C-alpha positions as a LaTeX table, in Angstrom:
\begin{tabular}{lrrr}
\hline
Residue & $x$ (\AA) & $y$ (\AA) & $z$ (\AA) \\
\hline
Unk1 & $-6.96$ & 10.03 & $-7.02$ \\
Unk2 & $-6.96$ & 10.83 & $-10.74$ \\
Unk3 & $-10.71$ & 10.17 & $-10.89$ \\
Unk4 & $-11.29$ & 12.21 & $-7.73$ \\
Unk5 & $-9.44$ & 15.22 & $-9.13$ \\
Unk6 & $-11.28$ & 14.85 & $-12.43$ \\
Unk7 & $-14.64$ & 14.93 & $-10.64$ \\
Unk8 & $-13.77$ & 17.84 & $-8.38$ \\
Unk9 & $-12.17$ & 19.99 & $-11.07$ \\
Unk10 & $-15.21$ & 19.36 & $-13.25$ \\
Unk11 & $-17.43$ & 20.52 & $-10.40$ \\
Unk12 & $-15.39$ & 23.72 & $-10.23$ \\
Unk13 & $-16.18$ & 24.44 & $-13.85$ \\
Unk14 & $-13.18$ & 22.97 & $-15.67$ \\
Unk15 & $-13.61$ & 20.94 & $-18.84$ \\
Unk16 & $-11.88$ & 17.70 & $-17.89$ \\
Unk17 & $-11.01$ & 14.71 & $-20.03$ \\
Unk18 & $-9.33$ & 11.42 & $-19.17$ \\
Unk19 & $-7.31$ & 9.81 & $-21.93$ \\
Unk20 & $-6.68$ & 6.08 & $-21.68$ \\
Unk21 & $-3.54$ & 4.88 & $-23.47$ \\
Unk22 & $-4.64$ & 1.59 & $-25.03$ \\
Unk23 & $-1.39$ & 0.94 & $-26.88$ \\
Unk24 & $-0.75$ & $-2.80$ & $-26.70$ \\
Unk25 & $-4.16$ & $-3.49$ & $-25.16$ \\
Unk26 & $-5.85$ & $-6.87$ & $-25.67$ \\
Unk27 & $-2.57$ & $-8.38$ & $-26.88$ \\
Unk28 & $-2.49$ & $-12.17$ & $-26.85$ \\
Unk29 & 0.17 & $-14.63$ & $-28.02$ \\
Unk30 & $-2.53$ & $-17.24$ & $-28.59$ \\
Unk31 & $-5.00$ & $-15.19$ & $-30.60$ \\
Unk32 & $-4.65$ & $-12.32$ & $-33.06$ \\
Unk33 & $-7.24$ & $-9.58$ & $-32.65$ \\
Unk34 & $-7.50$ & $-7.25$ & $-35.66$ \\
Unk35 & $-6.71$ & $-3.60$ & $-35.01$ \\
Unk36 & $-10.10$ & $-2.55$ & $-36.40$ \\
Unk37 & $-11.95$ & $-4.64$ & $-33.79$ \\
Unk38 & $-9.80$ & $-3.25$ & $-31.00$ \\
Unk39 & $-10.21$ & 0.40 & $-31.97$ \\
Unk40 & $-13.87$ & 0.31 & $-32.97$ \\
Unk41 & $-15.31$ & $-2.23$ & $-30.52$ \\
Unk42 & $-13.07$ & $-3.30$ & $-27.63$ \\
Unk43 & $-11.44$ & $-0.01$ & $-26.61$ \\
Unk44 & $-14.70$ & 2.02 & $-26.82$ \\
Unk45 & $-16.49$ & $-0.60$ & $-24.69$ \\
Unk46 & $-13.63$ & $-0.63$ & $-22.19$ \\
Unk47 & $-13.61$ & 3.10 & $-21.57$ \\
Unk48 & $-17.40$ & 3.33 & $-21.65$ \\
Unk49 & $-17.85$ & 1.09 & $-18.61$ \\
Unk50 & $-14.58$ & 1.76 & $-16.78$ \\
Unk51 & $-14.24$ & 2.42 & $-13.87$ \\
Unk52 & $-17.09$ & 0.32 & $-12.49$ \\
Unk53 & $-15.95$ & 0.78 & $-8.89$ \\
Unk54 & $-15.87$ & 4.60 & $-8.99$ \\
Unk55 & $-18.71$ & 7.05 & $-9.69$ \\
Unk56 & $-17.08$ & 9.23 & $-12.33$ \\
Unk57 & $-18.87$ & 12.51 & $-13.07$ \\
Unk58 & $-20.72$ & 12.32 & $-16.39$ \\
Unk59 & $-19.16$ & 15.67 & $-17.37$ \\
Unk60 & $-15.70$ & 14.09 & $-17.44$ \\
Unk61 & $-15.02$ & 13.09 & $-21.04$ \\
Unk62 & $-13.35$ & 9.72 & $-21.57$ \\
Unk63 & $-11.36$ & 8.88 & $-24.69$ \\
Unk64 & $-8.53$ & 6.59 & $-25.77$ \\
Unk65 & $-5.39$ & 6.76 & $-27.87$ \\
Unk66 & $-3.17$ & 4.05 & $-29.30$ \\
Unk67 & $-0.06$ & 6.24 & $-29.02$ \\
Unk68 & 0.86 & 9.41 & $-27.13$ \\
Unk69 & 1.52 & 11.58 & $-30.17$ \\
Unk70 & 0.42 & 15.02 & $-31.36$ \\
Unk71 & $-1.94$ & 13.59 & $-33.95$ \\
Unk72 & $-3.87$ & 11.64 & $-31.29$ \\
Unk73 & $-3.80$ & 13.93 & $-28.24$ \\
Unk74 & $-6.35$ & 16.79 & $-28.32$ \\
Unk75 & $-5.40$ & 20.41 & $-27.68$ \\
Unk76 & $-5.86$ & 21.64 & $-24.12$ \\
Unk77 & $-4.77$ & 24.22 & $-21.56$ \\
Unk78 & $-2.99$ & 21.56 & $-19.51$ \\
Unk79 & $-2.05$ & 17.91 & $-19.83$ \\
Unk80 & $-1.34$ & 15.84 & $-16.72$ \\
Unk81 & 0.79 & 12.71 & $-16.95$ \\
Unk82 & 0.24 & 10.13 & $-14.20$ \\
Unk83 & 2.67 & 7.30 & $-14.99$ \\
Unk84 & 6.44 & 7.25 & $-15.40$ \\
Unk85 & 6.23 & 5.16 & $-18.58$ \\
Unk86 & 4.26 & 7.94 & $-20.30$ \\
Unk87 & 6.50 & 10.86 & $-19.36$ \\
Unk88 & 8.94 & 10.76 & $-22.33$ \\
Unk89 & 6.05 & 10.86 & $-24.80$ \\
Unk90 & 4.16 & 13.65 & $-23.02$ \\
Unk91 & 7.37 & 15.69 & $-22.77$ \\
Unk92 & 7.66 & 15.62 & $-26.58$ \\
Unk93 & 4.12 & 16.86 & $-27.25$ \\
Unk94 & 3.70 & 20.29 & $-28.79$ \\
Unk95 & 2.80 & 23.34 & $-26.72$ \\
Unk96 & $-0.73$ & 23.25 & $-28.13$ \\
Unk97 & $-1.43$ & 20.18 & $-25.98$ \\
Unk98 & $-1.19$ & 22.35 & $-22.88$ \\
Unk99 & 1.01 & 23.04 & $-19.91$ \\
Unk100 & 2.69 & 19.78 & $-18.89$ \\
Unk101 & 2.12 & 18.62 & $-15.33$ \\
Unk102 & 3.60 & 15.47 & $-13.79$ \\
Unk103 & 1.42 & 13.97 & $-11.02$ \\
Unk104 & 3.82 & 11.77 & $-9.02$ \\
Unk105 & 2.05 & 9.34 & $-6.68$ \\
Unk106 & 4.91 & 6.89 & $-6.13$ \\
Unk107 & 8.56 & 6.19 & $-6.91$ \\
Unk108 & 7.94 & 3.97 & $-9.93$ \\
Unk109 & 11.24 & 2.10 & $-10.16$ \\
Unk110 & 9.54 & $-1.30$ & $-10.08$ \\
Unk111 & 9.29 & $-1.66$ & $-13.86$ \\
Unk112 & 11.99 & $-3.78$ & $-15.49$ \\
Unk113 & 12.97 & $-1.04$ & $-17.95$ \\
Unk114 & 12.77 & 1.76 & $-15.39$ \\
Unk115 & 15.68 & 1.62 & $-12.91$ \\
Unk116 & 16.07 & 4.34 & $-10.28$ \\
Unk117 & 18.21 & 6.72 & $-12.35$ \\
Unk118 & 15.85 & 6.59 & $-15.31$ \\
Unk119 & 12.86 & 7.32 & $-13.08$ \\
Unk120 & 14.66 & 10.28 & $-11.51$ \\
Unk121 & 15.50 & 11.64 & $-14.96$ \\
Unk122 & 11.77 & 12.10 & $-15.64$ \\
Unk123 & 11.61 & 14.69 & $-12.84$ \\
Unk124 & 14.00 & 16.87 & $-14.88$ \\
Unk125 & 11.93 & 16.93 & $-18.07$ \\
Unk126 & 10.73 & 20.47 & $-17.48$ \\
Unk127 & 7.19 & 19.64 & $-16.39$ \\
Unk128 & 5.45 & 21.04 & $-13.32$ \\
Unk129 & 6.00 & 18.28 & $-10.76$ \\
Unk130 & 3.33 & 17.52 & $-8.14$ \\
Unk131 & 4.06 & 14.93 & $-5.43$ \\
Unk132 & 1.64 & 13.48 & $-2.88$ \\
Unk133 & 4.12 & 13.05 & 0.00 \\
Unk134 & 7.20 & 14.65 & 1.53 \\
Unk135 & 9.39 & 11.59 & 0.93 \\
Unk136 & 8.65 & 11.91 & $-2.80$ \\
Unk137 & 9.58 & 15.60 & $-2.58$ \\
Unk138 & 13.00 & 14.48 & $-1.33$ \\
Unk139 & 13.35 & 12.16 & $-4.33$ \\
Unk140 & 12.52 & 14.93 & $-6.77$ \\
Unk141 & 14.96 & 17.33 & $-5.12$ \\
Unk142 & 17.62 & 14.63 & $-5.11$ \\
Unk143 & 17.12 & 14.40 & $-8.86$ \\
Unk144 & 17.82 & 18.14 & $-9.15$ \\
Unk145 & 14.25 & 19.27 & $-9.83$ \\
Unk146 & 11.51 & 21.24 & $-8.08$ \\
Unk147 & 8.02 & 20.18 & $-7.08$ \\
Unk148 & 5.01 & 21.10 & $-5.00$ \\
Unk149 & 3.61 & 18.79 & $-2.31$ \\
Unk150 & $-0.15$ & 18.25 & $-2.44$ \\
Unk151 & $-1.15$ & 15.45 & $-0.02$ \\
Unk152 & $-3.95$ & 13.10 & $-1.00$ \\
Unk153 & $-7.26$ & 13.69 & 0.73 \\
Unk154 & $-10.18$ & 11.66 & 1.96 \\
Unk155 & $-13.81$ & 12.29 & 1.10 \\
Unk156 & $-15.39$ & 12.08 & 4.55 \\
Unk157 & $-18.82$ & 11.84 & 2.95 \\
Unk158 & $-17.70$ & 8.57 & 1.36 \\
Unk159 & $-15.51$ & 7.23 & 4.17 \\
Unk160 & $-16.70$ & 7.71 & 7.73 \\
Unk161 & $-17.90$ & 5.91 & 10.83 \\
Unk162 & $-21.15$ & 3.94 & 10.74 \\
Unk163 & $-20.41$ & 1.38 & 13.48 \\
Unk164 & $-19.10$ & 3.03 & 16.66 \\
Unk165 & $-15.44$ & 2.17 & 17.30 \\
Unk166 & $-16.11$ & 0.71 & 20.74 \\
Unk167 & $-18.97$ & $-1.52$ & 19.46 \\
Unk168 & $-17.02$ & $-3.44$ & 16.81 \\
Unk169 & $-16.01$ & $-7.07$ & 17.03 \\
Unk170 & $-12.67$ & $-6.70$ & 18.76 \\
Unk171 & $-11.17$ & $-9.71$ & 16.93 \\
Unk172 & $-11.68$ & $-8.42$ & 13.38 \\
Unk173 & $-9.14$ & $-7.25$ & 10.83 \\
Unk174 & $-9.12$ & $-6.01$ & 7.23 \\
Unk175 & $-6.43$ & $-5.75$ & 4.57 \\
Unk176 & $-5.88$ & $-4.81$ & 0.92 \\
Unk177 & $-4.60$ & $-7.71$ & $-1.21$ \\
Unk178 & $-2.35$ & $-6.85$ & $-4.15$ \\
Unk179 & $-0.07$ & $-8.97$ & $-6.32$ \\
Unk180 & 2.61 & $-6.30$ & $-6.81$ \\
Unk181 & 5.65 & $-7.32$ & $-4.69$ \\
Unk182 & 6.12 & $-3.81$ & $-3.25$ \\
Unk183 & 2.67 & $-4.07$ & $-1.65$ \\
Unk184 & 4.11 & $-6.79$ & 0.61 \\
Unk185 & 0.99 & $-8.97$ & 0.66 \\
Unk186 & 2.96 & $-12.11$ & 1.44 \\
Unk187 & 4.02 & $-10.59$ & 4.76 \\
Unk188 & 0.43 & $-9.65$ & 5.57 \\
Unk189 & $-0.75$ & $-13.17$ & 4.74 \\
Unk190 & 1.93 & $-14.75$ & 6.89 \\
Unk191 & 0.99 & $-12.45$ & 9.77 \\
Unk192 & $-2.70$ & $-13.29$ & 9.32 \\
Unk193 & $-1.98$ & $-17.04$ & 9.40 \\
Unk194 & $-0.13$ & $-16.67$ & 12.68 \\
Unk195 & $-2.82$ & $-14.45$ & 14.14 \\
Unk196 & $-5.58$ & $-16.88$ & 13.14 \\
Unk197 & $-3.79$ & $-19.69$ & 14.95 \\
Unk198 & $-3.41$ & $-17.48$ & 18.00 \\
Unk199 & $-6.98$ & $-16.13$ & 17.87 \\
Unk200 & $-9.25$ & $-18.79$ & 16.30 \\
Unk201 & $-12.26$ & $-16.46$ & 16.35 \\
Unk202 & $-10.46$ & $-13.79$ & 14.30 \\
Unk203 & $-12.61$ & $-12.37$ & 11.47 \\
Unk204 & $-10.49$ & $-11.57$ & 8.40 \\
Unk205 & $-11.76$ & $-9.43$ & 5.51 \\
Unk206 & $-9.62$ & $-8.84$ & 2.42 \\
Unk207 & $-10.34$ & $-6.90$ & $-0.74$ \\
Unk208 & $-8.46$ & $-6.30$ & $-3.98$ \\
Unk209 & $-8.51$ & $-6.05$ & $-7.76$ \\
Unk210 & $-7.28$ & $-9.61$ & $-8.46$ \\
Unk211 & $-9.72$ & $-12.50$ & $-8.43$ \\
Unk212 & $-9.73$ & $-14.41$ & $-5.16$ \\
Unk213 & $-6.59$ & $-16.60$ & $-5.13$ \\
Unk214 & $-7.42$ & $-20.31$ & $-5.09$ \\
Unk215 & $-5.03$ & $-20.93$ & $-2.19$ \\
Unk216 & $-6.79$ & $-18.55$ & 0.21 \\
Unk217 & $-8.09$ & $-20.42$ & 3.26 \\
Unk218 & $-11.85$ & $-20.48$ & 3.77 \\
Unk219 & $-11.66$ & $-18.25$ & 6.83 \\
Unk220 & $-10.63$ & $-15.29$ & 4.66 \\
Unk221 & $-13.59$ & $-13.27$ & 3.39 \\
Unk222 & $-12.63$ & $-11.71$ & 0.06 \\
Unk223 & $-14.27$ & $-8.90$ & $-1.95$ \\
Unk224 & $-13.19$ & $-8.58$ & $-5.56$ \\
Unk225 & $-13.14$ & $-5.06$ & $-7.04$ \\
Unk226 & $-14.83$ & $-3.54$ & $-4.01$ \\
Unk227 & $-16.88$ & $-0.40$ & $-4.62$ \\
Unk228 & $-16.50$ & 2.61 & $-2.33$ \\
Unk229 & $-19.71$ & 1.56 & $-0.56$ \\
Unk230 & $-18.31$ & $-1.95$ & 0.00 \\
Unk231 & $-15.00$ & $-0.54$ & 1.23 \\
Unk232 & $-16.78$ & 1.62 & 3.76 \\
Unk233 & $-18.63$ & $-1.43$ & 5.04 \\
Unk234 & $-15.44$ & $-3.52$ & 5.26 \\
Unk235 & $-13.59$ & $-0.76$ & 7.13 \\
Unk236 & $-16.51$ & $-0.27$ & 9.53 \\
Unk237 & $-16.85$ & $-3.98$ & 10.28 \\
Unk238 & $-13.15$ & $-4.15$ & 11.20 \\
Unk239 & $-11.50$ & $-3.18$ & 14.46 \\
Unk240 & $-8.04$ & $-3.14$ & 12.85 \\
Unk241 & $-6.70$ & $-2.40$ & 9.36 \\
Unk242 & $-3.32$ & $-3.91$ & 8.57 \\
Unk243 & $-0.81$ & $-3.02$ & 5.86 \\
Unk244 & 2.67 & $-4.41$ & 5.13 \\
Unk245 & 3.67 & $-2.40$ & 2.06 \\
Unk246 & 7.36 & $-2.05$ & 1.36 \\
Unk247 & 6.97 & 1.22 & $-0.53$ \\
Unk248 & 3.95 & 3.44 & $-1.17$ \\
Unk249 & 3.64 & 7.00 & $-2.34$ \\
Unk250 & 0.88 & 7.78 & 0.17 \\
Unk251 & $-1.11$ & 4.74 & 1.25 \\
Unk252 & $-4.69$ & 5.71 & 0.56 \\
Unk253 & $-6.43$ & 2.64 & 1.98 \\
Unk254 & $-4.84$ & 3.18 & 5.39 \\
Unk255 & $-6.19$ & 6.73 & 5.51 \\
Unk256 & $-9.64$ & 5.54 & 4.36 \\
Unk257 & $-9.70$ & 2.89 & 7.08 \\
Unk258 & $-8.75$ & 5.44 & 9.75 \\
Unk259 & $-11.54$ & 7.71 & 8.51 \\
Unk260 & $-13.91$ & 4.78 & 9.08 \\
Unk261 & $-12.67$ & 4.19 & 12.63 \\
Unk262 & $-10.31$ & 1.23 & 12.20 \\
Unk263 & $-7.08$ & 1.18 & 14.22 \\
Unk264 & $-4.11$ & 1.21 & 11.84 \\
Unk265 & $-1.24$ & $-1.29$ & 12.07 \\
Unk266 & 1.26 & $-0.77$ & 9.27 \\
Unk267 & 4.78 & $-1.07$ & 8.00 \\
Unk268 & 6.76 & 2.15 & 7.73 \\
Unk269 & 6.59 & 2.44 & 3.94 \\
Unk270 & 7.37 & 6.15 & 3.55 \\
Unk271 & 4.11 & 7.79 & 2.54 \\
Unk272 & 2.41 & 6.65 & 5.73 \\
Unk273 & 3.99 & 9.60 & 7.57 \\
Unk274 & 1.67 & 11.98 & 5.76 \\
Unk275 & $-1.03$ & 11.03 & 8.25 \\
Unk276 & 0.21 & 8.36 & 10.69 \\
Unk277 & 2.49 & 8.68 & 13.70 \\
Unk278 & 3.74 & 5.68 & 15.68 \\
Unk279 & 1.90 & 5.20 & 19.00 \\
Unk280 & $-0.17$ & 8.34 & 18.49 \\
Unk281 & $-2.66$ & 7.16 & 15.86 \\
Unk282 & $-1.03$ & 4.00 & 14.46 \\
Unk283 & 1.47 & 1.26 & 15.22 \\
Unk284 & 4.32 & 1.20 & 12.69 \\
Unk285 & 7.12 & $-1.28$ & 12.12 \\
Unk286 & 9.88 & $-1.95$ & 9.61 \\
Unk287 & 8.82 & $-3.34$ & 6.21 \\
Unk288 & 9.01 & $-7.15$ & 5.89 \\
Unk289 & 8.95 & $-7.55$ & 9.70 \\
Unk290 & 6.19 & $-10.14$ & 10.17 \\
Unk291 & 7.01 & $-10.61$ & 13.85 \\
Unk292 & 6.37 & $-6.91$ & 14.52 \\
Unk293 & 3.06 & $-6.95$ & 12.63 \\
Unk294 & 1.87 & $-9.92$ & 14.68 \\
Unk295 & 3.08 & $-8.31$ & 17.90 \\
Unk296 & 1.32 & $-5.00$ & 17.19 \\
Unk297 & $-1.98$ & $-6.59$ & 16.14 \\
Unk298 & $-1.87$ & $-8.94$ & 19.12 \\
Unk299 & $-1.30$ & $-6.02$ & 21.46 \\
Unk300 & $-4.43$ & $-4.27$ & 20.19 \\
Unk301 & $-6.48$ & $-7.47$ & 20.29 \\
Unk302 & $-5.41$ & $-8.05$ & 23.89 \\
Unk303 & $-5.85$ & $-4.39$ & 24.91 \\
Unk304 & $-9.16$ & $-3.18$ & 23.42 \\
Unk305 & $-9.01$ & 0.14 & 25.28 \\
Unk306 & $-5.73$ & 0.96 & 23.54 \\
Unk307 & $-7.18$ & $-0.11$ & 20.21 \\
Unk308 & $-10.12$ & 2.25 & 20.76 \\
Unk309 & $-7.81$ & 5.13 & 21.78 \\
Unk310 & $-5.63$ & 4.63 & 18.71 \\
Unk311 & $-8.64$ & 4.49 & 16.39 \\
Unk312 & $-10.31$ & 7.57 & 17.91 \\
Unk313 & $-7.10$ & 9.59 & 17.63 \\
Unk314 & $-6.62$ & 8.41 & 14.06 \\
Unk315 & $-10.16$ & 9.43 & 13.16 \\
Unk316 & $-9.64$ & 12.94 & 14.56 \\
Unk317 & $-6.26$ & 13.37 & 12.89 \\
Unk318 & $-7.45$ & 12.21 & 9.47 \\
Unk319 & $-9.88$ & 15.14 & 9.34 \\
Unk320 & $-6.86$ & 17.29 & 8.41 \\
Unk321 & $-6.74$ & 15.70 & 4.96 \\
Unk322 & $-9.06$ & 18.35 & 3.58 \\
Unk323 & $-10.07$ & 18.01 & $-0.07$ \\
Unk324 & $-10.71$ & 21.72 & $-0.55$ \\
Unk325 & $-7.15$ & 22.59 & 0.52 \\
Unk326 & $-5.63$ & 20.01 & $-1.83$ \\
Unk327 & $-7.88$ & 21.10 & $-4.68$ \\
Unk328 & $-6.98$ & 24.76 & $-4.16$ \\
Unk329 & $-3.28$ & 23.92 & $-4.44$ \\
Unk330 & $-3.84$ & 21.75 & $-7.52$ \\
Unk331 & $-5.81$ & 24.56 & $-9.13$ \\
Unk332 & $-2.99$ & 27.02 & $-8.43$ \\
Unk333 & $-0.57$ & 24.76 & $-10.34$ \\
Unk334 & $-2.98$ & 24.68 & $-13.28$ \\
Unk335 & $-3.15$ & 28.48 & $-13.32$ \\
Unk336 & 0.58 & 29.24 & $-12.91$ \\
\hline
\end{tabular}
């Protein structure tokens, strides 16, 4: 979403820069890498080619810092912090670095040094808080701060239907694989194993940033670092998209899959309610409930007409995630 906003704000005439904090980058206990090599070779190469999976507008300027301090951060009209671990440093920057905006995409209490109370304290640092979902708005208000809700959006030129919903292989399913515990991948994998035993012809397509785990069975097709074009293909080849996240700020892949015509079976992880409603355009269940995931997927596999209805409704509903509306609201925050 950061890259998307950077592109779209640039297209509206803003001068946009993305600063990568490389503090501690390329650290290794086994091998010492001189600071000169990091700052003059490794970091410049890293930001030059990153992100490979996203088409970042050439007008967006990329740079890096080794510390979030006044002497490293350029002057600007606004500075947007996107991670909880960076908030204390951005809060201390001088006014010349711009209006301070906090883009909150999740409740980041999963870091060892960032328990719930410390995370909530960042919402009271005097920055303009933007959240991507109503449940995050409740968190910010609980912390005694204000915020504006700007839901994430889907680029329907990038994610849309190529293979008609009713013509897809009915026994096909896709899923995002992630190693972070809150993504709940182990519950997805357990559900997939049960479903494969129940439906031997089940086609399973996974994608993710990690390399393919060595313990994945051969029947799992895996795409490492999928591009947007590859994601669109995976979503379109799949009748169902499954997610078992425990907590997510919004759940972007679920919305992308719905925009591509896949029926959505998911855990109720909070942010999903920004676009999904149980039995209307998705089937939702409690987090960590593998039995419910298997039951819901099985129901759609056994009742293709219901799978098609769910997917068609989801596709229509997801059209409401309009990028222009979200961008207008984001721009208003910048201009306040």
